[in-house]
Amino acid sequence: SMCYVLLTALLPEWSHIGPGLVAAFFVLLWIHLFARITNTQSPARAIFDFGIATGVAVMLYPPAAMLILAGLIAILILRSFRLNEICIYLAGVILPAYFLGSILFLNDRLPWMRNLIPALHFHLAMPADKLTVIAAFILLSLCTLMGFVSMQNHTGKLVISARKLWIIILVALVFSTPFILFSVMGNWVPALIIVVLFCSALCSNLFYYSRNILLISLLFWLMLLAGLFTSFGVVALFKK
């Protein structure tokens, strides 16, 4: 939670209430639900709930559509291959869109469903404040990489199920990042708040496992000051 607050404070776009922020809540629920699949006596119900959370997140924010594939890989990692469980998951994914489509059909607005299909655009529009965005992404990448290395150094202490959960988070991060970048027209920075959620999970390993108190303290205060600078528009004042 601390890493998520610090990382989302790096850019003002990640602090505004919007579709990406609402979808991030369901992505957080998505992580919670796939963590429950291995520790429940009724896996079919947990998988169905997991599918519904995936479907709602994608329906609220179509650039998160890659979570469908990441969720399918998560089930294959956590469970041995069972066709009925795959069908249950896909049914949960489709259910929110089915209900939305039914409502639109009754109101003669079914063509609106096309808006839920993300279109890929292989051209990145550079944001207006390039320097701030680049600096924020450098710090975000550095924290994520250091957290990943710290996790790798302590993987041997984790049980197999915990290792699988970290693999799924890493897969979701790798799959979601390029898809979001190339499926959002215009300003793509707010859409990456979903990616920040996965990055903060990996970054938390650095603060949890590291014994270098000086390094952790410097990194914490650096992230905090960077967040304060962007939140209060200090960078814009310097430009003036």
mmCIF file of C-alpha atoms in Angstrom:
data_model
loop_
_atom_site.group_PDB
_atom_site.id
_atom_site.type_symbol
_atom_site.label_atom_id
_atom_site.label_comp_id
_atom_site.label_asym_id
_atom_site.label_seq_id
_atom_site.Cartn_x
_atom_site.Cartn_y
_atom_site.Cartn_z
ATOM 1 C CA SER A 1 0.000 0.000 0.000
ATOM 2 C CA MET A 2 2.816 2.384 0.853
ATOM 3 C CA CYS A 3 4.588 1.666 -2.455
ATOM 4 C CA TYR A 4 1.359 2.214 -4.392
ATOM 5 C CA VAL A 5 0.768 5.591 -2.723
ATOM 6 C CA LEU A 6 4.365 6.676 -3.332
ATOM 7 C CA LEU A 7 4.440 5.542 -6.962
ATOM 8 C CA THR A 8 1.066 7.003 -7.922
ATOM 9 C CA ALA A 9 2.172 10.341 -6.455
ATOM 10 C CA LEU A 10 4.975 10.594 -9.035
ATOM 11 C CA LEU A 11 2.607 11.923 -11.715
ATOM 12 C CA PRO A 12 -0.583 14.002 -11.267
ATOM 13 C CA GLU A 13 -2.386 11.859 -13.871
ATOM 14 C CA TRP A 14 -2.203 8.889 -11.499
ATOM 15 C CA SER A 15 -3.935 10.807 -8.700
ATOM 16 C CA HIS A 16 -7.058 11.875 -10.613
ATOM 17 C CA ILE A 17 -10.294 9.924 -10.366
ATOM 18 C CA GLY A 18 -11.031 8.360 -13.740
ATOM 19 C CA PRO A 19 -11.780 5.073 -15.501
ATOM 20 C CA GLY A 20 -8.224 3.834 -14.994
ATOM 21 C CA LEU A 21 -8.327 4.426 -11.247
ATOM 22 C CA VAL A 22 -11.708 2.680 -10.927
ATOM 23 C CA ALA A 23 -10.435 -0.238 -13.029
ATOM 24 C CA ALA A 24 -7.343 -0.420 -10.796
ATOM 25 C CA PHE A 25 -9.642 -1.223 -7.865
ATOM 26 C CA PHE A 26 -10.971 -4.260 -9.726
ATOM 27 C CA VAL A 27 -7.413 -5.231 -10.699
ATOM 28 C CA LEU A 28 -6.582 -5.197 -6.995
ATOM 29 C CA LEU A 29 -9.609 -7.438 -6.453
ATOM 30 C CA TRP A 30 -8.316 -9.538 -9.381
ATOM 31 C CA ILE A 31 -5.017 -10.098 -7.529
ATOM 32 C CA HIS A 32 -6.838 -10.955 -4.306
ATOM 33 C CA LEU A 33 -9.104 -13.479 -6.024
ATOM 34 C CA PHE A 34 -6.413 -15.396 -7.891
ATOM 35 C CA ALA A 35 -4.478 -15.626 -4.607
ATOM 36 C CA ARG A 36 -7.537 -17.372 -3.107
ATOM 37 C CA ILE A 37 -7.787 -20.043 -5.805
ATOM 38 C CA THR A 38 -5.139 -22.267 -4.209
ATOM 39 C CA ASN A 39 -6.541 -21.867 -0.662
ATOM 40 C CA THR A 40 -10.222 -22.618 -1.123
ATOM 41 C CA GLN A 41 -12.338 -25.744 -0.888
ATOM 42 C CA SER A 42 -14.518 -24.637 -3.810
ATOM 43 C CA PRO A 43 -12.103 -23.635 -6.588
ATOM 44 C CA ALA A 44 -14.865 -23.461 -9.226
ATOM 45 C CA ARG A 45 -16.593 -20.640 -7.335
ATOM 46 C CA ALA A 46 -13.286 -18.805 -6.792
ATOM 47 C CA ILE A 47 -12.427 -19.127 -10.495
ATOM 48 C CA PHE A 48 -15.862 -17.818 -11.480
ATOM 49 C CA ASP A 49 -15.484 -14.804 -9.162
ATOM 50 C CA PHE A 50 -12.015 -14.291 -10.597
ATOM 51 C CA GLY A 51 -13.476 -14.268 -14.107
ATOM 52 C CA ILE A 52 -16.176 -11.753 -13.139
ATOM 53 C CA ALA A 53 -13.574 -9.391 -11.640
ATOM 54 C CA THR A 54 -11.565 -9.667 -14.869
ATOM 55 C CA GLY A 55 -14.632 -8.988 -17.013
ATOM 56 C CA VAL A 56 -15.715 -5.974 -14.965
ATOM 57 C CA ALA A 57 -12.196 -4.464 -15.042
ATOM 58 C CA VAL A 58 -11.994 -4.862 -18.824
ATOM 59 C CA MET A 59 -15.545 -3.570 -19.327
ATOM 60 C CA LEU A 60 -14.786 -0.447 -17.277
ATOM 61 C CA TYR A 61 -11.462 0.103 -19.005
ATOM 62 C CA PRO A 62 -10.930 -1.731 -22.340
ATOM 63 C CA PRO A 63 -7.120 -1.100 -22.411
ATOM 64 C CA ALA A 64 -6.949 -3.629 -19.552
ATOM 65 C CA ALA A 65 -8.131 -6.381 -21.938
ATOM 66 C CA MET A 66 -4.803 -8.192 -21.670
ATOM 67 C CA LEU A 67 -5.843 -9.196 -18.135
ATOM 68 C CA ILE A 68 -8.110 -11.807 -19.749
ATOM 69 C CA LEU A 69 -5.089 -13.643 -21.146
ATOM 70 C CA ALA A 70 -3.086 -13.053 -17.969
ATOM 71 C CA GLY A 71 -5.969 -14.502 -15.928
ATOM 72 C CA LEU A 72 -6.084 -17.579 -18.140
ATOM 73 C CA ILE A 73 -2.343 -18.098 -17.675
ATOM 74 C CA ALA A 74 -2.820 -17.605 -13.918
ATOM 75 C CA ILE A 75 -5.340 -20.461 -13.766
ATOM 76 C CA LEU A 76 -3.040 -22.731 -15.775
ATOM 77 C CA ILE A 77 -0.178 -21.928 -13.394
ATOM 78 C CA LEU A 78 -2.157 -22.337 -10.176
ATOM 79 C CA ARG A 79 -4.208 -25.372 -11.245
ATOM 80 C CA SER A 80 -3.602 -28.401 -13.392
ATOM 81 C CA PHE A 81 -5.322 -28.161 -16.771
ATOM 82 C CA ARG A 82 -9.076 -28.760 -16.466
ATOM 83 C CA LEU A 83 -11.288 -27.777 -19.375
ATOM 84 C CA ASN A 84 -14.322 -27.203 -17.138
ATOM 85 C CA GLU A 85 -12.398 -24.650 -15.023
ATOM 86 C CA ILE A 86 -11.280 -22.805 -18.154
ATOM 87 C CA CYS A 87 -14.911 -22.660 -19.299
ATOM 88 C CA ILE A 88 -16.012 -21.414 -15.858
ATOM 89 C CA TYR A 89 -13.405 -18.652 -16.003
ATOM 90 C CA LEU A 90 -14.415 -17.579 -19.513
ATOM 91 C CA ALA A 91 -18.081 -17.611 -18.481
ATOM 92 C CA GLY A 92 -17.249 -15.240 -15.634
ATOM 93 C CA VAL A 93 -15.329 -12.962 -18.005
ATOM 94 C CA ILE A 94 -18.227 -12.835 -20.487
ATOM 95 C CA LEU A 95 -21.006 -12.411 -17.904
ATOM 96 C CA PRO A 96 -20.601 -8.616 -17.245
ATOM 97 C CA ALA A 97 -20.506 -7.911 -20.996
ATOM 98 C CA TYR A 98 -23.533 -10.178 -21.473
ATOM 99 C CA PHE A 99 -25.628 -8.216 -18.979
ATOM 100 C CA LEU A 100 -24.453 -4.898 -20.426
ATOM 101 C CA GLY A 101 -25.252 -6.119 -23.938
ATOM 102 C CA SER A 102 -28.725 -7.209 -22.821
ATOM 103 C CA ILE A 103 -29.471 -3.764 -21.384
ATOM 104 C CA LEU A 104 -28.171 -2.046 -24.523
ATOM 105 C CA PHE A 105 -30.171 -4.404 -26.736
ATOM 106 C CA LEU A 106 -33.380 -3.613 -24.874
ATOM 107 C CA ASN A 107 -32.663 0.091 -25.355
ATOM 108 C CA ASP A 108 -31.750 -0.353 -29.035
ATOM 109 C CA ARG A 109 -28.147 0.720 -28.456
ATOM 110 C CA LEU A 110 -26.312 -2.554 -29.019
ATOM 111 C CA PRO A 111 -23.742 -1.043 -31.485
ATOM 112 C CA TRP A 112 -22.265 0.808 -28.496
ATOM 113 C CA MET A 113 -20.636 -2.512 -27.508
ATOM 114 C CA ARG A 114 -17.986 -1.826 -30.151
ATOM 115 C CA ASN A 115 -16.471 0.685 -27.746
ATOM 116 C CA LEU A 116 -15.409 -2.208 -25.514
ATOM 117 C CA ILE A 117 -13.084 -3.565 -28.207
ATOM 118 C CA PRO A 118 -9.693 -1.832 -27.863
ATOM 119 C CA ALA A 119 -8.021 -0.739 -31.094
ATOM 120 C CA LEU A 120 -4.237 -0.924 -31.371
ATOM 121 C CA HIS A 121 -2.361 2.186 -32.511
ATOM 122 C CA PHE A 122 1.352 1.701 -33.103
ATOM 123 C CA HIS A 123 2.215 5.312 -32.437
ATOM 124 C CA LEU A 124 2.975 6.808 -29.051
ATOM 125 C CA ALA A 125 1.958 10.423 -28.585
ATOM 126 C CA MET A 126 4.516 12.148 -26.398
ATOM 127 C CA PRO A 127 3.027 13.883 -23.325
ATOM 128 C CA ALA A 128 3.317 17.636 -22.928
ATOM 129 C CA ASP A 129 5.609 17.463 -19.876
ATOM 130 C CA LYS A 130 8.128 14.964 -21.247
ATOM 131 C CA LEU A 131 10.865 15.542 -18.675
ATOM 132 C CA THR A 132 8.599 14.898 -15.686
ATOM 133 C CA VAL A 133 7.155 11.755 -17.282
ATOM 134 C CA ILE A 134 10.607 10.407 -18.201
ATOM 135 C CA ALA A 135 11.961 11.081 -14.690
ATOM 136 C CA ALA A 136 8.925 9.396 -13.110
ATOM 137 C CA PHE A 137 9.283 6.350 -15.340
ATOM 138 C CA ILE A 138 13.000 6.063 -14.599
ATOM 139 C CA LEU A 139 12.277 6.063 -10.863
ATOM 140 C CA LEU A 140 9.366 3.646 -11.325
ATOM 141 C CA SER A 141 11.496 1.252 -13.410
ATOM 142 C CA LEU A 142 14.383 1.465 -10.942
ATOM 143 C CA CYS A 143 12.178 0.645 -7.945
ATOM 144 C CA THR A 144 10.451 -2.196 -9.809
ATOM 145 C CA LEU A 145 13.751 -3.713 -10.959
ATOM 146 C CA MET A 146 15.296 -3.491 -7.498
ATOM 147 C CA GLY A 147 12.163 -5.051 -6.000
ATOM 148 C CA PHE A 148 12.280 -7.870 -8.547
ATOM 149 C CA VAL A 149 15.952 -8.582 -7.773
ATOM 150 C CA SER A 150 15.200 -8.565 -4.045
ATOM 151 C CA MET A 151 12.326 -10.992 -4.613
ATOM 152 C CA GLN A 152 14.565 -13.300 -6.659
ATOM 153 C CA ASN A 153 17.144 -13.378 -3.869
ATOM 154 C CA HIS A 154 14.532 -14.554 -1.358
ATOM 155 C CA THR A 155 12.427 -16.813 -3.575
ATOM 156 C CA GLY A 156 13.940 -19.908 -1.966
ATOM 157 C CA LYS A 157 12.287 -18.994 1.340
ATOM 158 C CA LEU A 158 8.799 -18.934 -0.175
ATOM 159 C CA VAL A 159 6.416 -21.840 -0.542
ATOM 160 C CA ILE A 160 5.620 -22.989 -4.080
ATOM 161 C CA SER A 161 2.168 -21.346 -4.124
ATOM 162 C CA ALA A 162 3.688 -17.961 -3.190
ATOM 163 C CA ARG A 163 6.263 -18.292 -5.981
ATOM 164 C CA LYS A 164 3.463 -18.951 -8.457
ATOM 165 C CA LEU A 165 1.625 -15.821 -7.333
ATOM 166 C CA TRP A 166 4.682 -13.662 -7.960
ATOM 167 C CA ILE A 167 5.118 -15.243 -11.398
ATOM 168 C CA ILE A 168 1.509 -14.320 -12.243
ATOM 169 C CA ILE A 169 2.025 -10.697 -11.155
ATOM 170 C CA LEU A 170 5.151 -10.529 -13.310
ATOM 171 C CA VAL A 171 3.306 -12.057 -16.295
ATOM 172 C CA ALA A 172 0.447 -9.553 -15.883
ATOM 173 C CA LEU A 173 2.964 -6.685 -15.791
ATOM 174 C CA VAL A 174 4.816 -7.855 -18.909
ATOM 175 C CA PHE A 175 1.607 -8.495 -20.882
ATOM 176 C CA SER A 176 -0.320 -5.398 -19.817
ATOM 177 C CA THR A 177 2.331 -2.706 -20.319
ATOM 178 C CA PRO A 178 2.796 -2.847 -24.124
ATOM 179 C CA PHE A 179 -0.896 -3.505 -24.751
ATOM 180 C CA ILE A 180 -1.967 -0.431 -22.756
ATOM 181 C CA LEU A 181 0.669 1.739 -24.431
ATOM 182 C CA PHE A 182 -0.534 0.847 -27.929
ATOM 183 C CA SER A 183 -4.280 0.722 -27.255
ATOM 184 C CA VAL A 184 -4.798 4.236 -25.873
ATOM 185 C CA MET A 185 -5.034 7.180 -28.258
ATOM 186 C CA GLY A 186 -3.718 10.498 -27.044
ATOM 187 C CA ASN A 187 -2.422 10.715 -23.485
ATOM 188 C CA TRP A 188 -1.514 7.173 -22.424
ATOM 189 C CA VAL A 189 0.034 8.150 -19.077
ATOM 190 C CA PRO A 190 -3.196 7.871 -16.972
ATOM 191 C CA ALA A 191 -3.867 4.384 -18.369
ATOM 192 C CA LEU A 192 -0.620 3.070 -16.883
ATOM 193 C CA ILE A 193 -2.006 3.329 -13.362
ATOM 194 C CA ILE A 194 -2.956 -0.339 -13.794
ATOM 195 C CA VAL A 195 0.692 -1.164 -14.498
ATOM 196 C CA VAL A 196 1.748 0.863 -11.438
ATOM 197 C CA LEU A 197 -0.340 -1.507 -9.313
ATOM 198 C CA PHE A 198 1.782 -4.472 -10.407
ATOM 199 C CA CYS A 199 4.983 -2.436 -10.104
ATOM 200 C CA SER A 200 4.144 -1.454 -6.525
ATOM 201 C CA ALA A 201 3.682 -5.131 -5.612
ATOM 202 C CA LEU A 202 7.161 -5.933 -6.914
ATOM 203 C CA CYS A 203 8.643 -2.775 -5.384
ATOM 204 C CA SER A 204 7.321 -3.768 -1.951
ATOM 205 C CA ASN A 205 9.844 -6.629 -1.860
ATOM 206 C CA LEU A 206 12.653 -4.081 -1.723
ATOM 207 C CA PHE A 207 11.255 -2.413 1.391
ATOM 208 C CA TYR A 208 10.316 -5.741 2.978
ATOM 209 C CA TYR A 209 13.522 -7.726 2.480
ATOM 210 C CA SER A 210 16.313 -5.162 2.265
ATOM 211 C CA ARG A 211 18.536 -4.776 5.329
ATOM 212 C CA ASN A 212 20.267 -1.679 3.971
ATOM 213 C CA ILE A 213 18.381 0.888 6.023
ATOM 214 C CA LEU A 214 20.298 3.822 4.518
ATOM 215 C CA LEU A 215 19.423 2.839 0.940
ATOM 216 C CA ILE A 216 15.764 2.252 1.782
ATOM 217 C CA SER A 217 15.518 5.541 3.667
ATOM 218 C CA LEU A 218 17.078 7.490 0.778
ATOM 219 C CA LEU A 219 14.780 5.816 -1.738
ATOM 220 C CA PHE A 220 11.716 6.468 0.410
ATOM 221 C CA TRP A 221 12.485 10.166 0.854
ATOM 222 C CA LEU A 222 13.381 10.516 -2.825
ATOM 223 C CA MET A 223 10.018 9.074 -3.863
ATOM 224 C CA LEU A 224 8.198 11.179 -1.273
ATOM 225 C CA LEU A 225 9.873 14.419 -2.374
ATOM 226 C CA ALA A 226 9.270 13.587 -6.046
ATOM 227 C CA GLY A 227 5.594 13.052 -5.270
ATOM 228 C CA LEU A 228 5.359 16.349 -3.397
ATOM 229 C CA PHE A 229 7.091 18.199 -6.245
ATOM 230 C CA THR A 230 4.641 16.921 -8.851
ATOM 231 C CA SER A 231 1.553 17.164 -6.639
ATOM 232 C CA PHE A 232 2.091 20.824 -5.762
ATOM 233 C CA GLY A 233 3.317 21.840 -9.223
ATOM 234 C CA VAL A 234 6.832 22.785 -8.104
ATOM 235 C CA VAL A 235 8.260 21.688 -11.469
ATOM 236 C CA ALA A 236 5.894 24.035 -13.305
ATOM 237 C CA LEU A 237 6.954 26.914 -11.017
ATOM 238 C CA PHE A 238 10.611 26.319 -11.866
ATOM 239 C CA LYS A 239 9.790 26.485 -15.579
ATOM 240 C CA LYS A 240 8.126 29.857 -15.133
#
